[in-house]
PDB file of C-alpha atoms in Angstrom:
ATOM      1  CA  MET D   1     -71.653  -7.864  14.064  1.00  0.00           C
ATOM      2  CA  SER D   2     -72.134  -4.693  11.944  1.00  0.00           C
ATOM      3  CA  LEU D   3     -71.013  -4.331   8.554  1.00  0.00           C
ATOM      4  CA  SER D   4     -69.312  -0.961  10.063  1.00  0.00           C
ATOM      5  CA  ASN D   5     -67.215  -3.506  12.466  1.00  0.00           C
ATOM      6  CA  ASN D   6     -67.296  -5.862   9.673  1.00  0.00           C
ATOM      7  CA  ILE D   7     -65.065  -3.293   7.418  1.00  0.00           C
ATOM      8  CA  THR D   8     -63.405  -2.133  10.724  1.00  0.00           C
ATOM      9  CA  ALA D   9     -62.548  -5.773  11.914  1.00  0.00           C
ATOM     10  CA  ILE D  10     -60.677  -6.435   8.064  1.00  0.00           C
ATOM     11  CA  LEU D  11     -58.700  -2.865   8.591  1.00  0.00           C
ATOM     12  CA  ASN D  12     -56.988  -4.574  12.080  1.00  0.00           C
ATOM     13  CA  PHE D  13     -56.644  -7.212   9.830  1.00  0.00           C
ATOM     14  CA  ILE D  14     -54.840  -5.035   7.414  1.00  0.00           C
ATOM     15  CA  SER D  15     -52.874  -3.264  10.061  1.00  0.00           C
ATOM     16  CA  LEU D  16     -51.804  -6.241  11.095  1.00  0.00           C
ATOM     17  CA  LEU D  17     -50.483  -7.466   8.736  1.00  0.00           C
ATOM     18  CA  CYS D  18     -48.720  -3.611   7.969  1.00  0.00           C
ATOM     19  CA  SER D  19     -46.773  -4.300  11.755  1.00  0.00           C
ATOM     20  CA  VAL D  20     -44.481  -7.462   9.229  1.00  0.00           C
ATOM     21  CA  PRO D  21     -42.671  -5.355   7.276  1.00  0.00           C
ATOM     22  CA  ILE D  22     -41.987  -3.254   9.966  1.00  0.00           C
ATOM     23  CA  ILE D  23     -40.235  -5.396  12.189  1.00  0.00           C
ATOM     24  CA  GLY D  24     -39.103  -7.263   9.222  1.00  0.00           C
ATOM     25  CA  ALA D  25     -36.797  -4.078   8.344  1.00  0.00           C
ATOM     26  CA  GLY D  26     -36.227  -3.844  11.907  1.00  0.00           C
ATOM     27  CA  ILE D  27     -35.295  -7.383  12.282  1.00  0.00           C
ATOM     28  CA  TRP D  28     -32.739  -6.992   8.598  1.00  0.00           C
ATOM     29  CA  LEU D  29     -31.067  -3.711   9.825  1.00  0.00           C
ATOM     30  CA  ALA D  30     -29.919  -5.538  13.772  1.00  0.00           C
ATOM     31  CA  SER D  31     -28.642  -8.247  11.304  1.00  0.00           C
ATOM     32  CA  LYS D  32     -25.984  -6.224   9.505  1.00  0.00           C
ATOM     33  CA  PRO D  33     -22.950  -6.044  11.056  1.00  0.00           C
ATOM     34  CA  ASP D  34     -22.333  -2.313  11.167  1.00  0.00           C
ATOM     35  CA  ASN D  35     -25.903  -2.487  13.797  1.00  0.00           C
ATOM     36  CA  GLN D  36     -24.875  -5.390  15.334  1.00  0.00           C
ATOM     37  CA  CYS D  37     -21.804  -2.354  17.040  1.00  0.00           C
ATOM     38  CA  LEU D  38     -23.236   1.057  16.274  1.00  0.00           C
ATOM     39  CA  HIS D  39     -26.410  -0.388  19.048  1.00  0.00           C
ATOM     40  CA  LEU D  40     -27.975   2.912  17.274  1.00  0.00           C
ATOM     41  CA  ALA D  41     -32.218   2.301  16.481  1.00  0.00           C
ATOM     42  CA  ARG D  42     -30.476  -1.779  16.542  1.00  0.00           C
ATOM     43  CA  TRP D  43     -33.975  -3.029  17.902  1.00  0.00           C
ATOM     44  CA  PRO D  44     -36.937   0.398  18.669  1.00  0.00           C
ATOM     45  CA  LEU D  45     -37.979  -0.509  14.839  1.00  0.00           C
ATOM     46  CA  VAL D  46     -39.263  -4.571  16.237  1.00  0.00           C
ATOM     47  CA  ILE D  47     -40.302  -2.571  19.562  1.00  0.00           C
ATOM     48  CA  LEU D  48     -42.271  -0.654  16.727  1.00  0.00           C
ATOM     49  CA  GLY D  49     -43.605  -2.749  14.662  1.00  0.00           C
ATOM     50  CA  PHE D  50     -44.723  -5.564  17.994  1.00  0.00           C
ATOM     51  CA  LEU D  51     -46.629  -2.095  19.644  1.00  0.00           C
ATOM     52  CA  ILE D  52     -48.282  -2.646  16.095  1.00  0.00           C
ATOM     53  CA  LEU D  53     -49.313  -5.888  15.578  1.00  0.00           C
ATOM     54  CA  LEU D  54     -51.200  -5.816  19.174  1.00  0.00           C
ATOM     55  CA  VAL D  55     -52.410  -2.666  19.177  1.00  0.00           C
ATOM     56  CA  SER D  56     -53.981  -4.533  15.581  1.00  0.00           C
ATOM     57  CA  LEU D  57     -54.651  -7.621  17.511  1.00  0.00           C
ATOM     58  CA  ALA D  58     -56.678  -5.770  20.091  1.00  0.00           C
ATOM     59  CA  GLY D  59     -58.602  -3.211  17.175  1.00  0.00           C
ATOM     60  CA  PHE D  60     -59.119  -6.173  16.186  1.00  0.00           C
ATOM     61  CA  VAL D  61     -60.360  -8.053  18.584  1.00  0.00           C
ATOM     62  CA  GLY D  62     -63.308  -5.175  19.998  1.00  0.00           C
ATOM     63  CA  ALA D  63     -64.537  -5.466  16.687  1.00  0.00           C
ATOM     64  CA  PHE D  64     -65.303  -8.354  16.329  1.00  0.00           C
ATOM     65  CA  TRP D  65     -66.988  -8.524  19.507  1.00  0.00           C
ATOM     66  CA  ASN D  66     -68.315  -5.314  19.410  1.00  0.00           C
ATOM     67  CA  ARG D  67     -66.114  -3.933  22.159  1.00  0.00           C
ATOM     68  CA  GLN D  68     -66.658  -0.331  21.665  1.00  0.00           C
ATOM     69  CA  CYS D  69     -64.637   0.529  24.678  1.00  0.00           C
ATOM     70  CA  LEU D  70     -61.452  -1.474  23.331  1.00  0.00           C
ATOM     71  CA  LEU D  71     -61.942   0.074  19.585  1.00  0.00           C
ATOM     72  CA  ALA D  72     -61.500   3.631  21.527  1.00  0.00           C
ATOM     73  CA  ILE D  73     -58.297   2.953  23.200  1.00  0.00           C
ATOM     74  CA  TYR D  74     -57.238   0.720  19.738  1.00  0.00           C
ATOM     75  CA  LEU D  75     -57.880   4.912  17.704  1.00  0.00           C
ATOM     76  CA  PHE D  76     -55.882   6.170  20.325  1.00  0.00           C
ATOM     77  CA  ALA D  77     -53.287   3.518  20.473  1.00  0.00           C
ATOM     78  CA  MET D  78     -52.810   3.183  16.292  1.00  0.00           C
ATOM     79  CA  ALA D  79     -53.314   7.505  16.199  1.00  0.00           C
ATOM     80  CA  THR D  80     -50.081   7.591  18.954  1.00  0.00           C
ATOM     81  CA  LEU D  81     -48.023   4.624  17.192  1.00  0.00           C
ATOM     82  CA  ILE D  82     -48.387   5.867  14.102  1.00  0.00           C
ATOM     83  CA  VAL D  83     -47.522   9.697  14.958  1.00  0.00           C
ATOM     84  CA  ILE D  84     -44.259   7.991  16.297  1.00  0.00           C
ATOM     85  CA  LEU D  85     -43.303   5.447  13.028  1.00  0.00           C
ATOM     86  CA  ILE D  86     -43.847   9.006  11.272  1.00  0.00           C
ATOM     87  CA  ILE D  87     -40.984  10.888  13.388  1.00  0.00           C
ATOM     88  CA  PHE D  88     -38.298   7.171  13.143  1.00  0.00           C
ATOM     89  CA  LEU D  89     -38.454   8.997   9.164  1.00  0.00           C
ATOM     90  CA  VAL D  90     -38.422  11.531   9.047  1.00  0.00           C
ATOM     91  CA  PHE D  91     -36.024  11.809  11.691  1.00  0.00           C
ATOM     92  CA  ALA D  92     -34.229   9.371   9.832  1.00  0.00           C
ATOM     93  CA  PHE D  93     -34.375  11.235   6.302  1.00  0.00           C
ATOM     94  CA  VAL D  94     -32.766  13.608   7.999  1.00  0.00           C
ATOM     95  CA  VAL D  95     -29.463  12.216   9.075  1.00  0.00           C
ATOM     96  CA  THR D  96     -28.945   9.963   6.066  1.00  0.00           C
ATOM     97  CA  ARG D  97     -30.186  12.912   4.242  1.00  0.00           C
ATOM     98  CA  SER D  98     -25.405  13.582   3.382  1.00  0.00           C
ATOM     99  CA  ASP D  99     -23.936  11.473   1.273  1.00  0.00           C
ATOM    100  CA  GLY D 100     -20.137  11.260   2.135  1.00  0.00           C
ATOM    101  CA  SER D 101     -18.933   9.483  -0.932  1.00  0.00           C
ATOM    102  CA  VAL D 102     -16.721  10.269  -3.397  1.00  0.00           C
ATOM    103  CA  GLU D 103     -15.055   8.869  -6.732  1.00  0.00           C
ATOM    104  CA  VAL D 104     -11.538   7.238  -7.361  1.00  0.00           C
ATOM    105  CA  PRO D 105     -10.359   7.566 -10.291  1.00  0.00           C
ATOM    106  CA  GLY D 106     -10.180   4.216 -11.396  1.00  0.00           C
ATOM    107  CA  ARG D 107     -11.828   2.312  -8.377  1.00  0.00           C
ATOM    108  CA  ALA D 108     -15.130   0.569  -9.185  1.00  0.00           C
ATOM    109  CA  TYR D 109     -15.520   1.262  -5.287  1.00  0.00           C
ATOM    110  CA  LYS D 110     -16.174   4.794  -3.422  1.00  0.00           C
ATOM    111  CA  GLU D 111     -14.077   6.704  -0.473  1.00  0.00           C
ATOM    112  CA  TYR D 112     -15.749   8.324   2.309  1.00  0.00           C
ATOM    113  CA  TYR D 113     -15.116  11.452   4.448  1.00  0.00           C
ATOM    114  CA  LEU D 114     -17.045  12.218   7.739  1.00  0.00           C
ATOM    115  CA  SER D 115     -17.346  15.304   6.933  1.00  0.00           C
ATOM    116  CA  GLY D 116     -20.191  14.571   4.221  1.00  0.00           C
ATOM    117  CA  PHE D 117     -22.356  13.083   6.903  1.00  0.00           C
ATOM    118  CA  SER D 118     -24.575  14.464   9.596  1.00  0.00           C
ATOM    119  CA  GLY D 119     -23.112  16.339  12.350  1.00  0.00           C
ATOM    120  CA  TRP D 120     -25.768  14.351  14.558  1.00  0.00           C
ATOM    121  CA  LEU D 121     -24.354  10.899  12.517  1.00  0.00           C
ATOM    122  CA  ARG D 122     -20.343  12.522  13.523  1.00  0.00           C
ATOM    123  CA  HIS D 123     -21.018  13.358  16.690  1.00  0.00           C
ATOM    124  CA  TYR D 124     -22.041   9.771  17.579  1.00  0.00           C
ATOM    125  CA  VAL D 125     -20.009   7.916  16.850  1.00  0.00           C
ATOM    126  CA  GLY D 126     -17.324  10.032  16.776  1.00  0.00           C
ATOM    127  CA  ASP D 127     -17.584   9.868  20.793  1.00  0.00           C
ATOM    128  CA  GLY D 128     -14.153   9.129  22.392  1.00  0.00           C
ATOM    129  CA  SER D 129     -16.470   5.704  23.697  1.00  0.00           C
ATOM    130  CA  ASN D 130     -19.247   4.953  22.136  1.00  0.00           C
ATOM    131  CA  TRP D 131     -15.155   4.620  18.985  1.00  0.00           C
ATOM    132  CA  GLY D 132     -13.596   2.385  20.997  1.00  0.00           C
ATOM    133  CA  ARG D 133     -17.054   0.027  21.780  1.00  0.00           C
ATOM    134  CA  ILE D 134     -17.238   0.015  18.165  1.00  0.00           C
ATOM    135  CA  GLN D 135     -13.293  -0.206  17.300  1.00  0.00           C
ATOM    136  CA  VAL D 136     -13.544  -3.338  18.504  1.00  0.00           C
ATOM    137  CA  CYS D 137     -16.915  -5.387  17.787  1.00  0.00           C
ATOM    138  CA  LEU D 138     -16.135  -3.846  14.587  1.00  0.00           C
ATOM    139  CA  SER D 139     -12.453  -6.220  14.876  1.00  0.00           C
ATOM    140  CA  GLU D 140     -14.157  -9.305  16.296  1.00  0.00           C
ATOM    141  CA  SER D 141     -16.972  -8.669  13.660  1.00  0.00           C
ATOM    142  CA  GLY D 142     -14.486 -10.655  11.334  1.00  0.00           C
ATOM    143  CA  VAL D 143     -15.637  -7.862   8.483  1.00  0.00           C
ATOM    144  CA  CYS D 144     -12.212  -7.515   6.931  1.00  0.00           C
ATOM    145  CA  GLU D 145     -11.710 -11.061   7.338  1.00  0.00           C
ATOM    146  CA  LYS D 146     -14.668 -12.085   5.430  1.00  0.00           C
ATOM    147  CA  LEU D 147     -13.674  -9.486   2.071  1.00  0.00           C
ATOM    148  CA  SER D 148      -9.762 -11.597   2.807  1.00  0.00           C
ATOM    149  CA  ARG D 149     -11.796 -15.377   2.965  1.00  0.00           C
ATOM    150  CA  GLY D 150     -14.377 -13.986  -0.409  1.00  0.00           C
ATOM    151  CA  GLN D 151     -13.681 -13.774  -3.936  1.00  0.00           C
ATOM    152  CA  PRO D 152      -9.679 -14.330  -4.303  1.00  0.00           C
ATOM    153  CA  TYR D 153      -8.181 -11.944  -6.207  1.00  0.00           C
ATOM    154  CA  ILE D 154      -5.058 -12.619  -7.701  1.00  0.00           C
ATOM    155  CA  THR D 155      -4.050  -8.339  -8.798  1.00  0.00           C
ATOM    156  CA  ALA D 156      -4.419  -4.996  -7.354  1.00  0.00           C
ATOM    157  CA  ASP D 157      -6.541  -4.174 -10.354  1.00  0.00           C
ATOM    158  CA  GLN D 158      -8.696  -6.735  -9.694  1.00  0.00           C
ATOM    159  CA  TYR D 159      -9.576  -5.998  -6.705  1.00  0.00           C
ATOM    160  CA  PHE D 160     -10.008  -2.136  -7.861  1.00  0.00           C
ATOM    161  CA  GLN D 161     -12.462  -2.921  -9.567  1.00  0.00           C
ATOM    162  CA  THR D 162     -13.944  -5.076  -6.775  1.00  0.00           C
ATOM    163  CA  HIS D 163     -17.258  -3.215  -5.412  1.00  0.00           C
ATOM    164  CA  LEU D 164     -16.795  -2.621  -1.877  1.00  0.00           C
ATOM    165  CA  SER D 165     -19.095  -1.663   0.426  1.00  0.00           C
ATOM    166  CA  PRO D 166     -19.027   1.316   2.317  1.00  0.00           C
ATOM    167  CA  LEU D 167     -17.390  -0.462   5.549  1.00  0.00           C
ATOM    168  CA  GLN D 168     -15.439  -3.005   3.645  1.00  0.00           C
ATOM    169  CA  SER D 169     -13.979   0.453   2.006  1.00  0.00           C
ATOM    170  CA  GLY D 170     -13.698   2.550   5.209  1.00  0.00           C
ATOM    171  CA  CYS D 171     -12.517  -0.417   7.176  1.00  0.00           C
ATOM    172  CA  CYS D 172     -10.621  -2.678   5.806  1.00  0.00           C
ATOM    173  CA  LYS D 173      -8.115  -0.213   2.831  1.00  0.00           C
ATOM    174  CA  PRO D 174      -5.852   2.514   2.911  1.00  0.00           C
ATOM    175  CA  PRO D 175      -7.384   6.468   1.592  1.00  0.00           C
ATOM    176  CA  THR D 176      -5.837   5.376  -1.617  1.00  0.00           C
ATOM    177  CA  VAL D 177      -3.973   9.141  -1.555  1.00  0.00           C
ATOM    178  CA  CYS D 178      -1.478   7.613   0.586  1.00  0.00           C
ATOM    179  CA  GLY D 179      -0.182   5.927  -2.147  1.00  0.00           C
ATOM    180  CA  PHE D 180       0.202   2.094  -0.296  1.00  0.00           C
ATOM    181  CA  VAL D 181       0.574  -0.621  -2.895  1.00  0.00           C
ATOM    182  CA  TYR D 182      -2.215  -3.233  -2.995  1.00  0.00           C
ATOM    183  CA  GLU D 183      -0.052  -7.443  -2.092  1.00  0.00           C
ATOM    184  CA  ASN D 184      -3.915  -8.229  -0.457  1.00  0.00           C
ATOM    185  CA  PRO D 185      -6.949  -7.219   0.314  1.00  0.00           C
ATOM    186  CA  THR D 186      -5.706  -6.259   3.640  1.00  0.00           C
ATOM    187  CA  VAL D 187      -2.210  -6.074   3.236  1.00  0.00           C
ATOM    188  CA  TRP D 188      -1.047  -2.979   2.707  1.00  0.00           C
ATOM    189  CA  VAL D 189       2.779  -1.905   2.185  1.00  0.00           C
ATOM    190  CA  ASN D 190       5.626   1.024   0.781  1.00  0.00           C
ATOM    191  CA  PRO D 191       3.172   4.378   1.217  1.00  0.00           C
ATOM    192  CA  SER D 192       4.267   6.674  -1.155  1.00  0.00           C
ATOM    193  CA  ASN D 193       2.890  10.042   0.932  1.00  0.00           C
ATOM    194  CA  VAL D 194       1.879   9.108   3.929  1.00  0.00           C
ATOM    195  CA  ALA D 195       1.343  12.945   4.444  1.00  0.00           C
ATOM    196  CA  SER D 196      -2.188  13.677   2.894  1.00  0.00           C
ATOM    197  CA  ASP D 197      -4.132  12.319   6.042  1.00  0.00           C
ATOM    198  CA  PRO D 198      -3.819  11.152   9.162  1.00  0.00           C
ATOM    199  CA  ASP D 199      -6.095   7.857   8.592  1.00  0.00           C
ATOM    200  CA  CYS D 200      -2.276   6.612   6.797  1.00  0.00           C
ATOM    201  CA  ILE D 201      -0.030   6.896   9.881  1.00  0.00           C
ATOM    202  CA  ALA D 202      -3.492   4.316  11.831  1.00  0.00           C
ATOM    203  CA  TRP D 203      -3.684   2.506   9.159  1.00  0.00           C
ATOM    204  CA  SER D 204      -1.748  -1.185  10.456  1.00  0.00           C
ATOM    205  CA  ASN D 205      -1.061  -4.438   8.583  1.00  0.00           C
ATOM    206  CA  ASP D 206      -2.404  -5.573  12.319  1.00  0.00           C
ATOM    207  CA  GLN D 207      -5.237  -8.014  10.472  1.00  0.00           C
ATOM    208  CA  SER D 208      -6.942  -7.452  14.472  1.00  0.00           C
ATOM    209  CA  LEU D 209      -5.583  -2.663  13.989  1.00  0.00           C
ATOM    210  CA  LEU D 210      -6.374  -2.489   9.743  1.00  0.00           C
ATOM    211  CA  CYS D 211      -8.702   1.189  10.130  1.00  0.00           C
ATOM    212  CA  TYR D 212     -10.298   0.285  12.464  1.00  0.00           C
ATOM    213  CA  ASN D 213      -9.242   3.626  14.369  1.00  0.00           C
ATOM    214  CA  CYS D 214      -8.707   5.699  11.533  1.00  0.00           C
ATOM    215  CA  GLN D 215     -11.763   8.245  10.055  1.00  0.00           C
ATOM    216  CA  SER D 216     -12.493   6.876   7.111  1.00  0.00           C
ATOM    217  CA  CYS D 217     -13.504   3.680   9.443  1.00  0.00           C
ATOM    218  CA  LYS D 218     -16.249   5.924  11.090  1.00  0.00           C
ATOM    219  CA  ALA D 219     -17.238   7.731   7.811  1.00  0.00           C
ATOM    220  CA  GLY D 220     -17.307   3.471   6.125  1.00  0.00           C
ATOM    221  CA  MET D 221     -19.848   3.278   8.676  1.00  0.00           C
ATOM    222  CA  LEU D 222     -21.885   5.411   9.001  1.00  0.00           C
ATOM    223  CA  GLY D 223     -21.835   5.460   5.108  1.00  0.00           C
ATOM    224  CA  ASN D 224     -23.900   1.505   5.406  1.00  0.00           C
ATOM    225  CA  LEU D 225     -25.792   2.818   7.770  1.00  0.00           C
ATOM    226  CA  ARG D 226     -27.039   5.530   5.363  1.00  0.00           C
ATOM    227  CA  GLN D 227     -27.226   2.780   2.908  1.00  0.00           C
ATOM    228  CA  GLU D 228     -29.630   0.136   5.501  1.00  0.00           C
ATOM    229  CA  TRP D 229     -32.044   3.439   6.208  1.00  0.00           C
ATOM    230  CA  ARG D 230     -32.790   4.573   2.894  1.00  0.00           C
ATOM    231  CA  LYS D 231     -33.726   0.181   1.880  1.00  0.00           C
ATOM    232  CA  ALA D 232     -35.928   0.038   5.253  1.00  0.00           C
ATOM    233  CA  ASN D 233     -37.885   2.985   4.757  1.00  0.00           C
ATOM    234  CA  ILE D 234     -39.390   2.321   1.381  1.00  0.00           C
ATOM    235  CA  ALA D 235     -41.027  -0.508   3.474  1.00  0.00           C
ATOM    236  CA  LEU D 236     -41.390   1.897   5.904  1.00  0.00           C
ATOM    237  CA  ILE D 237     -43.489   4.505   3.878  1.00  0.00           C
ATOM    238  CA  ILE D 238     -45.566   2.554   1.995  1.00  0.00           C
ATOM    239  CA  ALA D 239     -46.149   0.348   5.676  1.00  0.00           C
ATOM    240  CA  ALA D 240     -46.549   3.744   7.249  1.00  0.00           C
ATOM    241  CA  VAL D 241     -48.972   4.832   4.033  1.00  0.00           C
ATOM    242  CA  VAL D 242     -51.617   2.276   4.538  1.00  0.00           C
ATOM    243  CA  LEU D 243     -52.049   1.923   8.316  1.00  0.00           C
ATOM    244  CA  ILE D 244     -53.044   5.439   8.146  1.00  0.00           C
ATOM    245  CA  TRP D 245     -55.302   4.854   5.004  1.00  0.00           C
ATOM    246  CA  VAL D 246     -56.425   2.185   6.749  1.00  0.00           C
ATOM    247  CA  TYR D 247     -57.276   4.272  10.529  1.00  0.00           C
ATOM    248  CA  VAL D 248     -59.654   7.121   9.358  1.00  0.00           C
ATOM    249  CA  ILE D 249     -61.143   4.383   7.646  1.00  0.00           C
ATOM    250  CA  GLY D 250     -61.451   2.571  11.047  1.00  0.00           C
ATOM    251  CA  CYS D 251     -61.817   6.079  12.067  1.00  0.00           C
ATOM    252  CA  SER D 252     -65.300   6.820  10.498  1.00  0.00           C
ATOM    253  CA  ALA D 253     -66.368   2.552  10.147  1.00  0.00           C
ATOM    254  CA  PHE D 254     -66.015   3.300  14.449  1.00  0.00           C
ATOM    255  CA  LYS D 255     -68.297   6.631  14.250  1.00  0.00           C
ATOM    256  CA  ASN D 256     -70.510   4.177  12.168  1.00  0.00           C
ATOM    257  CA  ALA D 257     -70.487   1.639  14.514  1.00  0.00           C
ATOM    258  CA  GLN D 258     -71.737   4.034  16.769  1.00  0.00           C
ATOM    259  CA  THR D 259     -74.711   5.728  15.161  1.00  0.00           C
ATOM    260  CA  GLU D 260     -75.375   2.520  14.697  1.00  0.00           C
ATOM    261  CA  ASP D 261     -75.513   0.964  17.690  1.00  0.00           C
ATOM    262  CA  LEU D 262     -77.198   4.033  19.375  1.00  0.00           C
ATOM    263  CA  PHE D 263     -79.911   4.103  16.317  1.00  0.00           C
ATOM    264  CA  ARG D 264     -80.653  -0.042  17.733  1.00  0.00           C
ATOM    265  CA  ARG D 265     -81.342   1.177  20.997  1.00  0.00           C
ATOM    266  CA  TYR D 266     -82.915   3.915  20.011  1.00  0.00           C
ATOM    267  CA  LYS D 267     -85.395   1.296  17.872  1.00  0.00           C
ATOM    268  CA  GLN D 268     -84.992  -1.069  21.499  1.00  0.00           C
ATOM    269  CA  GLY D 269     -86.714   1.282  23.549  1.00  0.00           C
ATOM    270  CA  TYR D 270     -89.191   2.524  21.349  1.00  0.00           C
ATOM    271  CA  THR D 271     -90.745  -0.586  20.902  1.00  0.00           C
TER     272      THR D 271
END
């Protein structure tokens, strides 16, 4: 096997390794309660990671056994997958750029408003048919029950100093402006300012309802989604940079391998 093919095989092994964080990021996102209910880009990352793994494996085999046709297919397929990954990253950054969080005086947690998120996400989540399914899924997921079963909050002040996730803040309690009195994490009574927000009326102490039908719950889901995608994007950016670097060097090595092959054939014909 020529030096160029050796280099190409090594580079394909590196790109094969790059598929691992992409698959891992996809599985991690799919395991989150909001993604389980939202079904937004739940498995595309996993599928993209496996495609990169298979294409890299094909390139490794082509380089190791000097199959030029297989290497050419690998280069075309990998270029396509890299472009898809970059488009995916750009799209994720654009739709998660806006942050709908608002600081609440005297509270460790934030509250979330739909108006602070991108129009595309608001439309996708706010759609009546979509939200009906998501609402049922959230209720069945027990995201608020887990909050009640977690750390015991003896006083309201202890609860107010808890760092809630966006989903917990938006779906498991009423908005602060309503003036509800805290009894436990999912039971609030005697609002003093019901007219301040439509969500004040939507709130229910029924544990199957809570604030799952609130606008704040939709915003909380988008807040969770934004945080998770921002974390996943770090791994995806690193993988994309390495893949591009590997691909550029792989193209050069492939050209060198073709040149070496032509020179070898020329030399054999000459002798």
